[in-house]
């Protein structure tokens, strides 16, 4: 694994490799365990720029070249979903993302009146190299697909820092339509959670006022990706 390689091996990109190690230490502290759940503000302000730098902007490229190897990441096997006539069989879909001890996933065939939401049939988890990992299709909605790269880039650029959901939805770009595809409210004291599906986010403001943490689909994707990214470079803790 890249993180296990001594810094002296990275030559001209030694400083970049050290920067990566520092960012991985942040991920290890906040998302290193399956049930770790940082608050939404931390995901927006801290995790999203880390992921954008190393994944969207290909910050890993020089490190991979210096190490003469490419990192490998564990992802859900969704080949049978995304290759099915370009997802036209579904009205909406997103792959499973384990969050707070729950596997959040949904799939709705075209005939939504007859087919309720349900879990995605998967072939388990598989290993994928970095470029495939970043371009993995993770969701489909209203005729559009969303990749990890697209999600993370939009999240960091349009929702990072103090941006609100409403501000983000006003921005152009296909990723904006996925913000309220799924989400949940989490009580940091009781650790109880309530899922949101499309059209149910109208309760979010009231729950936030009651002290609940509100996570939309972008938060969920960023957190899922941060965990998989950390594991791919460091290994399971």
Coordinates of N, CA and C in Angstrom, one line a residue, residues 51-136:
X51 N -10.7 15.2 -0.2 CA -11.1 14.2 -1.3 C -11.0 14.9 -2.6
X52 N -11.3 16.1 -2.8 CA -11.2 16.8 -4.1 C -9.8 16.8 -4.5
X53 N -8.9 17.2 -3.6 CA -7.4 17.3 -3.9 C -6.8 16.0 -4.4
X54 N -7.1 14.9 -3.7 CA -6.5 13.7 -4.0 C -7.2 12.8 -5.1
X55 N -8.5 13.0 -5.1 CA -9.3 12.2 -6.1 C -9.6 12.9 -7.3
X56 N -10.4 14.1 -7.2 CA -10.8 14.8 -8.4 C -9.7 15.5 -9.1
X57 N -8.7 16.0 -8.4 CA -7.6 16.7 -9.0 C -6.4 15.8 -9.3
X58 N -6.6 14.5 -9.1 CA -5.6 13.5 -9.4 C -4.3 13.8 -8.6
X59 N -4.4 14.2 -7.4 CA -3.2 14.5 -6.5 C -2.4 13.2 -6.3
X60 N -3.1 12.0 -6.5 CA -2.4 10.8 -6.3 C -1.5 10.4 -7.5
X61 N -1.7 11.1 -8.6 CA -1.0 10.7 -9.8 C 0.5 10.7 -9.7
X62 N 1.1 11.9 -9.2 CA 2.6 11.9 -9.0 C 3.1 10.9 -8.0
X63 N 2.3 10.6 -7.0 CA 2.7 9.7 -6.0 C 2.6 8.3 -6.5
X64 N 1.6 7.9 -7.3 CA 1.6 6.6 -7.9 C 2.8 6.4 -8.9
X65 N 3.1 7.5 -9.6 CA 4.2 7.3 -10.6 C 5.5 7.2 -9.8
X66 N 5.7 7.9 -8.7 CA 6.9 7.8 -8.0 C 7.0 6.4 -7.3
X67 N 5.9 5.9 -6.9 CA 5.9 4.6 -6.2 C 5.9 3.4 -7.2
X68 N 5.6 3.7 -8.5 CA 5.5 2.7 -9.5 C 4.4 1.7 -9.2
X69 N 3.4 2.1 -8.6 CA 2.2 1.3 -8.4 C 1.0 2.2 -8.2
X70 N -0.2 1.6 -8.5 CA -1.5 2.3 -8.4 C -2.3 1.7 -7.2
X71 N -2.8 2.6 -6.4 CA -3.6 2.1 -5.3 C -4.8 1.4 -5.7
X72 N -5.3 0.5 -4.9 CA -6.5 -0.4 -5.1 C -7.5 -0.1 -4.0
X73 N -8.8 0.0 -4.4 CA -9.8 0.3 -3.5 C -10.9 -0.7 -3.5
X74 N -11.6 -0.9 -2.4 CA -12.7 -1.8 -2.3 C -14.0 -1.0 -2.6
X75 N -14.8 -1.5 -3.6 CA -16.1 -0.9 -3.9 C -17.1 -2.0 -4.0
X76 N -18.4 -1.5 -4.0 CA -19.5 -2.4 -4.2 C -19.5 -2.8 -5.7
X77 N -19.7 -4.1 -6.0 CA -19.7 -4.6 -7.4 C -21.1 -4.2 -8.0
X78 N -21.1 -3.2 -8.8 CA -22.3 -2.7 -9.4 C -22.3 -2.9 -11.0
X79 N -21.4 -3.8 -11.5 CA -21.3 -3.9 -12.9 C -22.6 -4.3 -13.6
X80 N -23.3 -5.2 -12.9 CA -24.6 -5.7 -13.5 C -25.6 -4.7 -13.5
X81 N -25.5 -3.6 -12.7 CA -26.5 -2.5 -12.6 C -26.1 -1.5 -13.7
X82 N -24.9 -1.0 -13.7 CA -24.6 0.1 -14.6 C -24.5 -0.3 -16.1
X83 N -24.3 -1.6 -16.3 CA -24.2 -2.1 -17.7 C -25.6 -2.5 -18.3
X84 N -26.6 -2.3 -17.5 CA -27.9 -2.8 -18.0 C -28.6 -1.7 -18.8
X85 N -28.2 -1.6 -20.1 CA -28.8 -0.6 -21.0 C -28.6 0.8 -20.5
X86 N -27.5 1.1 -19.9 CA -27.2 2.4 -19.4 C -28.2 2.8 -18.3
X87 N -28.6 1.9 -17.5 CA -29.5 2.1 -16.4 C -30.9 2.5 -16.8
X88 N -31.3 2.4 -18.0 CA -32.7 2.8 -18.4 C -33.8 2.0 -17.8
X89 N -33.4 0.9 -17.2 CA -34.4 0.0 -16.5 C -34.9 0.7 -15.2
X90 N -34.2 1.7 -14.8 CA -34.5 2.2 -13.4 C -34.9 3.7 -13.5
X91 N -35.8 4.1 -12.6 CA -36.2 5.5 -12.4 C -35.1 6.2 -11.6
X92 N -34.7 5.5 -10.6 CA -33.6 6.0 -9.7 C -32.9 4.8 -9.1
X93 N -31.6 5.1 -8.8 CA -30.8 4.0 -8.2 C -29.5 4.7 -7.6
X94 N -29.1 4.2 -6.4 CA -27.8 4.5 -5.9 C -27.2 3.3 -5.2
X95 N -25.9 3.1 -5.3 CA -25.2 1.9 -4.7 C -25.3 2.0 -3.2
X96 N -25.0 0.9 -2.6 CA -25.0 0.8 -1.1 C -23.8 1.6 -0.5
X97 N -24.1 2.4 0.5 CA -23.1 3.1 1.2 C -23.3 2.9 2.7
X98 N -22.5 2.1 3.3 CA -22.7 1.9 4.8 C -22.4 3.1 5.6
X99 N -23.4 3.6 6.3 CA -23.3 4.8 7.1 C -23.9 4.6 8.5
X100 N -23.2 4.9 9.5 CA -23.7 4.8 10.9 C -24.3 3.4 11.2
X101 N -23.6 2.4 10.7 CA -24.0 1.0 10.9 C -25.2 0.5 10.0
X102 N -25.6 1.4 9.1 CA -26.7 1.0 8.2 C -26.2 1.0 6.8
X103 N -26.7 0.0 6.0 CA -26.3 0.0 4.6 C -27.4 0.8 3.8
X104 N -27.1 2.0 3.4 CA -28.1 2.8 2.7 C -28.0 2.6 1.2
X105 N -29.1 2.1 0.6 CA -29.2 1.8 -0.8 C -30.6 1.9 -1.2
X106 N -30.8 2.1 -2.5 CA -32.2 2.1 -3.0 C -32.2 1.9 -4.5
X107 N -33.2 1.3 -5.0 CA -33.4 1.1 -6.4 C -34.9 1.1 -6.7
X108 N -35.3 1.8 -7.8 CA -36.7 1.9 -8.2 C -36.8 1.6 -9.7
X109 N -37.4 0.5 -10.0 CA -37.6 0.2 -11.5 C -38.5 1.3 -12.1
X110 N -38.6 1.3 -13.4 CA -39.4 2.4 -14.1 C -40.8 2.4 -13.6
X111 N -41.5 1.3 -13.4 CA -42.8 1.3 -13.0 C -42.9 1.5 -11.5
X112 N -42.7 2.7 -11.1 CA -42.6 3.1 -9.6 C -43.9 2.8 -8.9
X113 N -45.1 2.8 -9.5 CA -46.4 2.5 -8.8 C -46.5 1.1 -8.4
X114 N -45.8 0.2 -9.0 CA -45.9 -1.2 -8.7 C -44.7 -1.8 -8.0
X115 N -43.6 -1.0 -8.0 CA -42.3 -1.5 -7.4 C -41.8 -0.5 -6.3
X116 N -41.9 -0.9 -5.1 CA -41.4 0.0 -4.0 C -39.9 0.1 -4.0
X117 N -39.4 1.0 -3.1 CA -37.9 1.1 -2.9 C -37.4 -0.2 -2.3
X118 N -36.2 -0.6 -2.7 CA -35.7 -1.8 -2.1 C -34.2 -1.8 -2.2
X119 N -33.5 -2.8 -1.6 CA -32.1 -2.9 -1.6 C -31.6 -3.3 -3.0
X120 N -30.4 -2.9 -3.3 CA -29.8 -3.2 -4.6 C -29.2 -4.7 -4.5
X121 N -29.5 -5.5 -5.5 CA -28.9 -6.8 -5.6 C -27.4 -6.6 -6.0
X122 N -26.5 -7.1 -5.2 CA -25.1 -6.9 -5.4 C -24.4 -8.2 -5.6
X123 N -23.2 -8.1 -6.2 CA -22.4 -9.3 -6.3 C -21.2 -9.2 -5.2
X124 N -21.5 -8.5 -4.1 CA -20.5 -8.3 -3.1 C -19.6 -7.2 -3.4
X125 N -18.4 -7.2 -2.8 CA -17.4 -6.1 -3.0 C -16.2 -6.6 -3.9
X126 N -15.7 -5.7 -4.6 CA -14.6 -6.0 -5.5 C -13.5 -5.0 -5.4
X127 N -12.3 -5.3 -5.8 CA -11.2 -4.4 -5.8 C -11.1 -3.6 -7.2
X128 N -10.9 -2.3 -7.1 CA -10.7 -1.5 -8.3 C -9.5 -0.6 -8.2
X129 N -8.8 -0.4 -9.3 CA -7.7 0.6 -9.3 C -8.2 2.0 -9.2
X130 N -7.3 2.9 -8.9 CA -7.7 4.3 -8.6 C -8.6 4.9 -9.7
X131 N -8.2 4.9 -10.9 CA -9.0 5.6 -12.0 C -10.4 5.0 -12.1
X132 N -10.5 3.7 -11.9 CA -11.9 3.1 -12.0 C -12.7 3.5 -10.7
X133 N -12.0 3.6 -9.6 CA -12.6 4.0 -8.3 C -13.2 5.4 -8.4
X134 N -12.4 6.3 -9.0 CA -12.9 7.7 -9.0 C -14.0 7.9 -10.0
X135 N -14.1 7.1 -11.1 CA -15.1 7.2 -12.1 C -16.2 6.2 -12.0
X136 N -16.3 5.5 -10.8 CA -17.4 4.6 -10.6 C -18.7 5.3 -10.6

